[in-house]
Amino acid sequence: MTNRSRRTTGSAAAAAGALALLGALVSCGAEDGTAGASPQTAPPAARTGAGSPRGTGPGEVTASPSDAVPAATGDTDRPATRCRTSELSAAVGRVDPGAGQRNLPVVLTNASPRACTLYGHPGAAFVDASGEQLGPDPERSPGDAVTVTLAPGESAWAGLRYASPGVSGARTATPAALLVTPPDEREPLKVPWRAGPVPVAGNASAVFLTVLRPGDGP
């Protein structure tokens, strides 16, 4: 009876010790994360291709193509100071014939209360009474452009030149107006055309336009 009691007591003690050891192992595993942890998904910023682009550090921003700003060309102050179409008036001066050529100054005048600048070639196109263009756009004559600063009331001019149709034999048309577009602008100014036929097709039909320079003509 005594021996059986001792064996029973020893077995119970051994079982209790085993349970205690198992409990300690489970507790250690939960504390160091090697057991008992459920799977976790990495935060979005750590995933490849998500969050900040590769190589972008905290506080940095990578521009998308739509955010890109084109690089400025020429004089960096021109976008802020250039003359807008709404600030200008346009006119065509008298014909200066010579050596089979017809030369006319295309004049832009500052009609605003502020000083503004012009730089380069204006745009130009001959149109009929319905607004349809006659012939191609004038070609740009080579020349060194300079920034022309216009105080209120001051002018700049560009030379419009073409071979006299009676000499060149080009096909002609008589425009109703000349559309003049200031540099870097989209809206033109409409000037009535009173200088007769102009070449629009055929041999020697090219029309040329120079860069703008100060004044109202040669």
Tab-separated table of N, CA and C in Angstrom, residues 24-164:
chain	number	residue	atom	x	y	z
A	24	ALA	N	5.991	26.720	-20.134
A	24	ALA	CA	7.095	27.682	-20.230
A	24	ALA	C	7.555	27.855	-21.663
A	25	LEU	N	7.593	26.703	-22.418
A	25	LEU	CA	8.014	26.786	-23.819
A	25	LEU	C	7.038	27.603	-24.654
A	26	VAL	N	5.736	27.389	-24.427
A	26	VAL	CA	4.709	28.153	-25.170
A	26	VAL	C	4.823	29.626	-24.864
A	27	SER	N	5.047	29.950	-23.580
A	27	SER	CA	5.162	31.356	-23.181
A	27	SER	C	6.354	32.012	-23.838
A	28	CYS	N	7.496	31.302	-23.904
A	28	CYS	CA	8.693	31.875	-24.539
A	28	CYS	C	8.460	32.092	-26.027
A	29	GLY	N	7.780	31.134	-26.679
A	29	GLY	CA	7.520	31.302	-28.111
A	29	GLY	C	6.651	32.501	-28.395
A	30	ALA	N	5.657	32.776	-27.568
A	30	ALA	CA	4.789	33.925	-27.795
A	30	ALA	C	5.538	35.222	-27.598
A	31	GLU	N	6.509	35.241	-26.681
A	31	GLU	CA	7.221	36.478	-26.413
A	31	GLU	C	8.192	36.830	-27.519
A	32	ASP	N	8.905	35.845	-28.127
A	32	ASP	CA	9.889	36.196	-29.151
A	32	ASP	C	9.332	36.121	-30.558
A	33	GLY	N	8.034	35.813	-30.753
A	33	GLY	CA	7.407	35.864	-32.062
A	33	GLY	C	7.643	34.635	-32.896
A	34	THR	N	8.246	33.592	-32.380
A	34	THR	CA	8.525	32.411	-33.189
A	34	THR	C	7.388	31.428	-33.186
A	35	ALA	N	6.423	31.666	-32.348
A	35	ALA	CA	5.275	30.772	-32.306
A	35	ALA	C	4.088	31.556	-31.828
A	36	GLY	N	2.924	31.179	-32.284
A	36	GLY	CA	1.707	31.811	-31.823
A	36	GLY	C	1.360	33.081	-32.547
A	37	ALA	N	2.229	33.592	-33.510
A	37	ALA	CA	1.945	34.838	-34.228
A	37	ALA	C	1.198	34.518	-35.505
A	38	SER	N	0.146	35.263	-35.780
A	38	SER	CA	-0.589	35.066	-37.025
A	38	SER	C	0.144	35.759	-38.159
A	39	PRO	N	0.030	35.309	-39.465
A	39	PRO	CA	0.712	35.961	-40.600
A	39	PRO	C	0.267	37.410	-40.717
A	40	GLN	N	1.219	38.305	-41.026
A	40	GLN	CA	0.914	39.729	-41.186
A	40	GLN	C	1.308	40.180	-42.584
A	41	THR	N	0.549	41.122	-43.145
A	41	THR	CA	0.836	41.682	-44.461
A	41	THR	C	1.705	42.913	-44.300
A	42	ALA	N	2.740	43.031	-45.139
A	42	ALA	CA	3.630	44.187	-45.047
A	42	ALA	C	2.853	45.459	-45.304
A	43	PRO	N	3.191	46.567	-44.626
A	43	PRO	CA	2.500	47.842	-44.866
A	43	PRO	C	2.685	48.280	-46.311
A	44	PRO	N	1.710	49.026	-46.872
A	44	PRO	CA	1.764	49.394	-48.287
A	44	PRO	C	3.072	50.027	-48.711
A	45	ALA	N	3.687	50.873	-47.884
A	45	ALA	CA	4.902	51.571	-48.290
A	45	ALA	C	6.075	50.631	-48.470
A	46	ALA	N	5.988	49.461	-47.916
A	46	ALA	CA	7.105	48.535	-48.011
A	46	ALA	C	6.998	47.612	-49.221
A	47	ARG	N	5.836	47.608	-49.899
A	47	ARG	CA	5.659	46.738	-51.044
A	47	ARG	C	6.330	47.334	-52.271
A	48	THR	N	6.872	46.494	-53.088
A	48	THR	CA	7.518	46.961	-54.312
A	48	THR	C	6.479	47.587	-55.239
A	49	GLY	N	6.730	48.796	-55.687
A	49	GLY	CA	5.812	49.463	-56.605
A	49	GLY	C	4.672	50.171	-55.925
A	50	ALA	N	4.567	50.145	-54.633
A	50	ALA	CA	3.493	50.841	-53.939
A	50	ALA	C	4.083	51.925	-53.068
A	51	GLY	N	3.253	52.887	-52.725
A	51	GLY	CA	3.733	53.982	-51.887
A	51	GLY	C	4.674	54.879	-52.656
A	52	SER	N	5.724	55.355	-52.014
A	52	SER	CA	6.692	56.242	-52.650
A	52	SER	C	7.461	55.491	-53.714
A	53	PRO	N	7.745	56.137	-54.866
A	53	PRO	CA	8.547	55.480	-55.900
A	53	PRO	C	9.928	55.140	-55.387
A	54	ARG	N	10.547	54.143	-56.007
A	54	ARG	CA	11.904	53.769	-55.601
A	54	ARG	C	12.843	54.963	-55.707
A	55	GLY	N	13.678	55.122	-54.687
A	55	GLY	CA	14.648	56.210	-54.710
A	55	GLY	C	14.094	57.509	-54.178
A	56	THR	N	12.797	57.515	-53.776
A	56	THR	CA	12.217	58.729	-53.236
A	56	THR	C	12.247	58.658	-51.730
A	57	GLY	N	12.891	59.588	-51.110
A	57	GLY	CA	13.018	59.579	-49.662
A	57	GLY	C	11.900	60.350	-49.012
A	58	PRO	N	11.880	60.382	-47.675
A	58	PRO	CA	10.840	61.120	-46.957
A	58	PRO	C	10.839	62.588	-47.339
A	59	GLY	N	9.654	63.133	-47.613
A	59	GLY	CA	9.535	64.546	-47.932
A	59	GLY	C	9.787	64.884	-49.378
A	60	GLU	N	10.242	63.915	-50.212
A	60	GLU	CA	10.509	64.202	-51.612
A	60	GLU	C	9.279	63.879	-52.444
A	61	VAL	N	9.121	64.586	-53.566
A	61	VAL	CA	7.990	64.371	-54.452
A	61	VAL	C	8.520	64.137	-55.851
A	62	THR	N	8.027	63.096	-56.497
A	62	THR	CA	8.400	62.838	-57.885
A	62	THR	C	7.276	63.304	-58.779
A	63	ALA	N	7.565	64.211	-59.731
A	63	ALA	CA	6.526	64.769	-60.592
A	63	ALA	C	6.103	63.752	-61.621
A	64	SER	N	4.796	63.711	-61.907
A	64	SER	CA	4.294	62.903	-63.004
A	64	SER	C	4.465	63.698	-64.287
A	65	PRO	N	4.333	63.046	-65.470
A	65	PRO	CA	4.502	63.800	-66.725
A	65	PRO	C	3.606	65.012	-66.835
A	66	SER	N	2.390	64.946	-66.278
A	66	SER	CA	1.492	66.090	-66.375
A	66	SER	C	1.934	67.243	-65.491
A	67	ASP	N	2.822	66.955	-64.495
A	67	ASP	CA	3.299	68.020	-63.616
A	67	ASP	C	4.525	68.730	-64.182
A	68	ALA	N	5.141	68.129	-65.215
A	68	ALA	CA	6.388	68.687	-65.726
A	68	ALA	C	6.142	70.047	-66.359
A	69	VAL	N	7.081	70.955	-66.137
A	69	VAL	CA	7.004	72.292	-66.707
A	69	VAL	C	8.080	72.423	-67.765
A	70	PRO	N	7.712	72.775	-68.984
A	70	PRO	CA	8.728	72.900	-70.031
A	70	PRO	C	9.792	73.914	-69.656
A	71	ALA	N	11.014	73.668	-70.067
A	71	ALA	CA	12.103	74.594	-69.787
A	71	ALA	C	11.930	75.869	-70.598
A	72	ALA	N	12.229	77.004	-69.981
A	72	ALA	CA	12.133	78.271	-70.673
A	72	ALA	C	13.255	78.398	-71.696
A	73	THR	N	12.981	79.088	-72.774
A	73	THR	CA	14.003	79.342	-73.775
A	73	THR	C	14.098	80.845	-74.010
A	74	GLY	N	15.233	81.285	-74.494
A	74	GLY	CA	15.422	82.709	-74.762
A	74	GLY	C	15.525	83.492	-73.477
A	75	ASP	N	14.992	84.700	-73.472
A	75	ASP	CA	15.046	85.553	-72.295
A	75	ASP	C	14.092	85.011	-71.241
A	76	THR	N	14.607	84.742	-70.035
A	76	THR	CA	13.780	84.131	-69.010
A	76	THR	C	12.698	85.068	-68.485
A	77	ASP	N	12.810	86.388	-68.723
A	77	ASP	CA	11.793	87.314	-68.218
A	77	ASP	C	10.672	87.536	-69.225
A	78	ARG	N	10.771	86.958	-70.423
A	78	ARG	CA	9.762	87.220	-71.442
A	78	ARG	C	8.366	86.749	-71.074
A	79	PRO	N	8.194	85.550	-70.458
A	79	PRO	CA	6.827	85.143	-70.153
A	79	PRO	C	6.082	86.136	-69.276
A	80	ALA	N	6.768	86.828	-68.356
A	80	ALA	CA	6.110	87.767	-67.453
A	80	ALA	C	5.904	89.138	-68.083
A	81	THR	N	6.766	89.529	-69.002
A	81	THR	CA	6.710	90.903	-69.511
A	81	THR	C	6.232	91.009	-70.953
A	82	ARG	N	6.044	89.888	-71.642
A	82	ARG	CA	5.750	89.982	-73.070
A	82	ARG	C	4.411	90.657	-73.320
A	83	CYS	N	4.309	91.267	-74.465
A	83	CYS	CA	3.075	91.944	-74.865
A	83	CYS	C	2.026	90.910	-75.252
A	84	ARG	N	0.845	91.041	-74.703
A	84	ARG	CA	-0.277	90.177	-75.045
A	84	ARG	C	-1.037	90.770	-76.225
A	85	THR	N	-1.735	89.900	-76.950
A	85	THR	CA	-2.502	90.377	-78.107
A	85	THR	C	-3.454	91.497	-77.710
A	86	SER	N	-4.098	91.341	-76.552
A	86	SER	CA	-5.079	92.333	-76.113
A	86	SER	C	-4.450	93.681	-75.788
A	87	GLU	N	-3.129	93.731	-75.658
A	87	GLU	CA	-2.446	94.985	-75.319
A	87	GLU	C	-1.892	95.699	-76.551
A	88	LEU	N	-2.088	95.132	-77.729
A	88	LEU	CA	-1.458	95.664	-78.934
A	88	LEU	C	-2.481	96.047	-79.993
A	89	SER	N	-2.064	96.947	-80.858
A	89	SER	CA	-2.791	97.217	-82.105
A	89	SER	C	-1.826	96.925	-83.250
A	90	ALA	N	-2.373	96.643	-84.418
A	90	ALA	CA	-1.539	96.282	-85.565
A	90	ALA	C	-1.909	97.135	-86.767
A	91	ALA	N	-0.921	97.352	-87.636
A	91	ALA	CA	-1.136	98.110	-88.868
A	91	ALA	C	-0.129	97.634	-89.908
A	92	VAL	N	-0.426	97.898	-91.171
A	92	VAL	CA	0.496	97.622	-92.264
A	92	VAL	C	0.848	98.959	-92.913
A	93	GLY	N	2.153	99.245	-93.018
A	93	GLY	CA	2.597	100.523	-93.584
A	93	GLY	C	2.537	100.537	-95.101
A	94	ARG	N	3.040	101.603	-95.663
A	94	ARG	CA	3.003	101.788	-97.112
A	94	ARG	C	3.966	100.855	-97.826
A	95	VAL	N	3.605	100.504	-99.045
A	95	VAL	CA	4.453	99.639	-99.863
A	95	VAL	C	5.717	100.389	-100.262
A	96	ASP	N	6.848	99.692	-100.150
A	96	ASP	CA	8.125	100.230	-100.602
A	96	ASP	C	8.615	99.329	-101.744
A	97	PRO	N	8.277	99.658	-102.979
A	97	PRO	CA	8.678	98.794	-104.095
A	97	PRO	C	10.144	99.006	-104.445
A	98	GLY	N	10.732	97.948	-104.995
A	98	GLY	CA	12.122	98.092	-105.413
A	98	GLY	C	12.675	96.792	-105.945
A	99	ALA	N	13.323	96.842	-107.103
A	99	ALA	CA	13.995	95.696	-107.716
A	99	ALA	C	13.096	94.476	-107.812
A	100	GLY	N	11.868	94.720	-108.265
A	100	GLY	CA	10.935	93.604	-108.422
A	100	GLY	C	10.371	93.058	-107.127
A	101	GLN	N	10.580	93.753	-106.024
A	101	GLN	CA	10.104	93.319	-104.711
A	101	GLN	C	9.046	94.287	-104.186
A	102	ARG	N	8.203	93.773	-103.345
A	102	ARG	CA	7.250	94.612	-102.608
A	102	ARG	C	7.541	94.418	-101.127
A	103	ASN	N	7.801	95.508	-100.440
A	103	ASN	CA	8.183	95.489	-99.026
A	103	ASN	C	7.202	96.337	-98.221
A	104	LEU	N	6.699	95.771	-97.157
A	104	LEU	CA	5.757	96.495	-96.304
A	104	LEU	C	6.114	96.270	-94.841
A	105	PRO	N	6.065	97.309	-94.011
A	105	PRO	CA	6.280	97.105	-92.568
A	105	PRO	C	4.974	96.676	-91.890
A	106	VAL	N	5.068	95.614	-91.092
A	106	VAL	CA	3.951	95.191	-90.249
A	106	VAL	C	4.248	95.713	-88.856
A	107	VAL	N	3.385	96.605	-88.363
A	107	VAL	CA	3.682	97.371	-87.153
A	107	VAL	C	2.790	96.919	-85.995
A	108	LEU	N	3.413	96.663	-84.853
A	108	LEU	CA	2.688	96.376	-83.615
A	108	LEU	C	2.946	97.507	-82.636
A	109	THR	N	1.877	98.082	-82.073
A	109	THR	CA	1.982	99.222	-81.164
A	109	THR	C	1.402	98.853	-79.803
A	110	ASN	N	2.109	99.245	-78.755
A	110	ASN	CA	1.654	98.981	-77.393
A	110	ASN	C	0.502	99.925	-77.050
A	111	ALA	N	-0.707	99.373	-76.949
A	111	ALA	CA	-1.890	100.175	-76.633
A	111	ALA	C	-2.275	100.060	-75.160
A	112	SER	N	-1.410	99.449	-74.349
A	112	SER	CA	-1.725	99.256	-72.934
A	112	SER	C	-1.045	100.331	-72.081
A	113	PRO	N	-1.388	100.421	-70.791
A	113	PRO	CA	-0.747	101.405	-69.914
A	113	PRO	C	0.568	100.928	-69.309
A	114	ARG	N	1.005	99.711	-69.625
A	114	ARG	CA	2.247	99.199	-69.061
A	114	ARG	C	3.274	98.956	-70.158
A	115	ALA	N	4.541	98.925	-69.771
A	115	ALA	CA	5.589	98.548	-70.712
A	115	ALA	C	5.571	97.032	-70.889
A	116	CYS	N	5.823	96.585	-72.112
A	116	CYS	CA	5.863	95.152	-72.379
A	116	CYS	C	6.911	94.882	-73.454
A	117	THR	N	7.188	93.609	-73.714
A	117	THR	CA	8.281	93.253	-74.617
A	117	THR	C	7.804	92.346	-75.754
A	118	LEU	N	8.507	92.452	-76.881
A	118	LEU	CA	8.315	91.574	-78.034
A	118	LEU	C	9.664	90.976	-78.395
A	119	TYR	N	9.625	89.716	-78.874
A	119	TYR	CA	10.882	89.048	-79.197
A	119	TYR	C	10.639	88.059	-80.337
A	120	GLY	N	11.386	88.231	-81.432
A	120	GLY	CA	11.333	87.253	-82.512
A	120	GLY	C	10.421	87.650	-83.657
A	121	HIS	N	9.908	86.631	-84.341
A	121	HIS	CA	9.039	86.836	-85.499
A	121	HIS	C	7.567	86.868	-85.088
A	122	PRO	N	6.783	87.757	-85.648
A	122	PRO	CA	5.336	87.630	-85.482
A	122	PRO	C	4.823	86.560	-86.443
A	123	GLY	N	3.590	86.141	-86.251
A	123	GLY	CA	2.933	85.271	-87.224
A	123	GLY	C	2.099	86.119	-88.169
A	124	ALA	N	1.840	85.614	-89.373
A	124	ALA	CA	1.041	86.366	-90.331
A	124	ALA	C	0.350	85.406	-91.293
A	125	ALA	N	-0.807	85.810	-91.792
A	125	ALA	CA	-1.532	85.009	-92.775
A	125	ALA	C	-2.486	85.920	-93.540
A	126	PHE	N	-2.531	85.743	-94.857
A	126	PHE	CA	-3.512	86.445	-95.682
A	126	PHE	C	-4.826	85.669	-95.649
A	127	VAL	N	-5.954	86.386	-95.523
A	127	VAL	CA	-7.269	85.734	-95.517
A	127	VAL	C	-8.226	86.482	-96.435
A	128	ASP	N	-9.227	85.745	-96.935
A	128	ASP	CA	-10.245	86.385	-97.760
A	128	ASP	C	-11.376	86.913	-96.884
A	129	ALA	N	-12.456	87.388	-97.506
A	129	ALA	CA	-13.545	88.003	-96.750
A	129	ALA	C	-14.244	87.020	-95.817
A	130	SER	N	-14.197	85.732	-96.138
A	130	SER	CA	-14.830	84.728	-95.281
A	130	SER	C	-13.887	84.190	-94.202
A	131	GLY	N	-12.652	84.680	-94.193
A	131	GLY	CA	-11.691	84.240	-93.194
A	131	GLY	C	-10.856	83.052	-93.606
A	132	GLU	N	-11.005	82.572	-94.847
A	132	GLU	CA	-10.198	81.454	-95.326
A	132	GLU	C	-8.799	81.950	-95.706
A	133	GLN	N	-7.795	81.172	-95.335
A	133	GLN	CA	-6.423	81.577	-95.611
A	133	GLN	C	-6.096	81.456	-97.088
A	134	LEU	N	-5.341	82.429	-97.573
A	134	LEU	CA	-4.892	82.452	-98.960
A	134	LEU	C	-3.390	82.193	-98.990
A	135	GLY	N	-2.996	81.074	-99.578
A	135	GLY	CA	-1.578	80.762	-99.657
A	135	GLY	C	-1.016	80.285	-98.327
A	136	PRO	N	0.239	79.832	-98.325
A	136	PRO	CA	0.876	79.354	-97.089
A	136	PRO	C	1.282	80.503	-96.177
A	137	ASP	N	1.637	80.148	-94.954
A	137	ASP	CA	2.162	81.152	-94.026
A	137	ASP	C	3.465	81.727	-94.566
A	138	PRO	N	3.731	82.997	-94.300
A	138	PRO	CA	5.026	83.564	-94.693
A	138	PRO	C	6.186	82.811	-94.057
A	139	GLU	N	7.296	82.732	-94.762
A	139	GLU	CA	8.499	82.105	-94.235
A	139	GLU	C	9.274	83.112	-93.386
A	140	ARG	N	9.984	82.602	-92.407
A	140	ARG	CA	10.759	83.478	-91.521
A	140	ARG	C	12.126	83.763	-92.125
A	141	SER	N	12.408	85.020	-92.332
A	141	SER	CA	13.736	85.407	-92.811
A	141	SER	C	14.735	85.264	-91.674
A	142	PRO	N	15.959	84.787	-91.965
A	142	PRO	CA	16.974	84.690	-90.906
A	142	PRO	C	17.281	86.067	-90.334
A	143	GLY	N	17.595	86.094	-89.067
A	143	GLY	CA	17.939	87.357	-88.418
A	143	GLY	C	18.102	87.159	-86.935
A	144	ASP	N	18.935	87.972	-86.327
A	144	ASP	CA	19.168	87.900	-84.890
A	144	ASP	C	18.052	88.621	-84.154
A	145	ALA	N	17.299	87.881	-83.373
A	145	ALA	CA	16.206	88.484	-82.619
A	145	ALA	C	16.744	89.202	-81.387
A	146	VAL	N	16.108	90.301	-81.050
A	146	VAL	CA	16.439	91.045	-79.836
A	146	VAL	C	15.129	91.329	-79.103
A	147	THR	N	15.232	91.488	-77.803
A	147	THR	CA	14.051	91.863	-77.027
A	147	THR	C	13.769	93.348	-77.233
A	148	VAL	N	12.576	93.645	-77.736
A	148	VAL	CA	12.163	95.024	-77.969
A	148	VAL	C	11.205	95.415	-76.849
A	149	THR	N	11.605	96.396	-76.051
A	149	THR	CA	10.751	96.874	-74.967
A	149	THR	C	9.931	98.058	-75.449
A	150	LEU	N	8.616	97.930	-75.306
A	150	LEU	CA	7.711	98.980	-75.760
A	150	LEU	C	7.066	99.675	-74.566
A	151	ALA	N	7.334	100.963	-74.424
A	151	ALA	CA	6.577	101.764	-73.481
A	151	ALA	C	5.194	101.994	-74.083
A	152	PRO	N	4.221	102.414	-73.289
A	152	PRO	CA	2.901	102.698	-73.854
A	152	PRO	C	2.993	103.652	-75.049
A	153	GLY	N	2.383	103.254	-76.163
A	153	GLY	CA	2.385	104.073	-77.371
A	153	GLY	C	3.539	103.802	-78.319
A	154	GLU	N	4.558	103.051	-77.903
A	154	GLU	CA	5.691	102.761	-78.770
A	154	GLU	C	5.414	101.539	-79.648
A	155	SER	N	6.200	101.429	-80.754
A	155	SER	CA	5.934	100.401	-81.758
A	155	SER	C	7.171	99.585	-82.085
A	156	ALA	N	6.916	98.417	-82.671
A	156	ALA	CA	7.948	97.572	-83.267
A	156	ALA	C	7.420	97.124	-84.622
A	157	TRP	N	8.341	96.811	-85.537
A	157	TRP	CA	7.885	96.423	-86.868
A	157	TRP	C	8.689	95.238	-87.393
A	158	ALA	N	8.049	94.485	-88.290
A	158	ALA	CA	8.693	93.389	-89.005
A	158	ALA	C	8.452	93.621	-90.493
A	159	GLY	N	9.436	93.281	-91.305
A	159	GLY	CA	9.321	93.503	-92.746
A	159	GLY	C	8.642	92.335	-93.445
A	160	LEU	N	7.593	92.632	-94.217
A	160	LEU	CA	6.899	91.648	-95.043
A	160	LEU	C	7.354	91.854	-96.483
A	161	ARG	N	7.863	90.788	-97.103
A	161	ARG	CA	8.461	90.934	-98.437
A	161	ARG	C	8.036	89.793	-99.345
A	162	TYR	N	7.758	90.137	-100.618
A	162	TYR	CA	7.470	89.117	-101.631
A	162	TYR	C	7.779	89.695	-103.009
A	163	ALA	N	8.002	88.783	-103.963
A	163	ALA	CA	8.293	89.229	-105.333
A	163	ALA	C	7.038	89.834	-105.944
A	164	SER	N	7.229	90.901	-106.689
A	164	SER	CA	6.107	91.550	-107.352
A	164	SER	C	5.419	90.551	-108.288
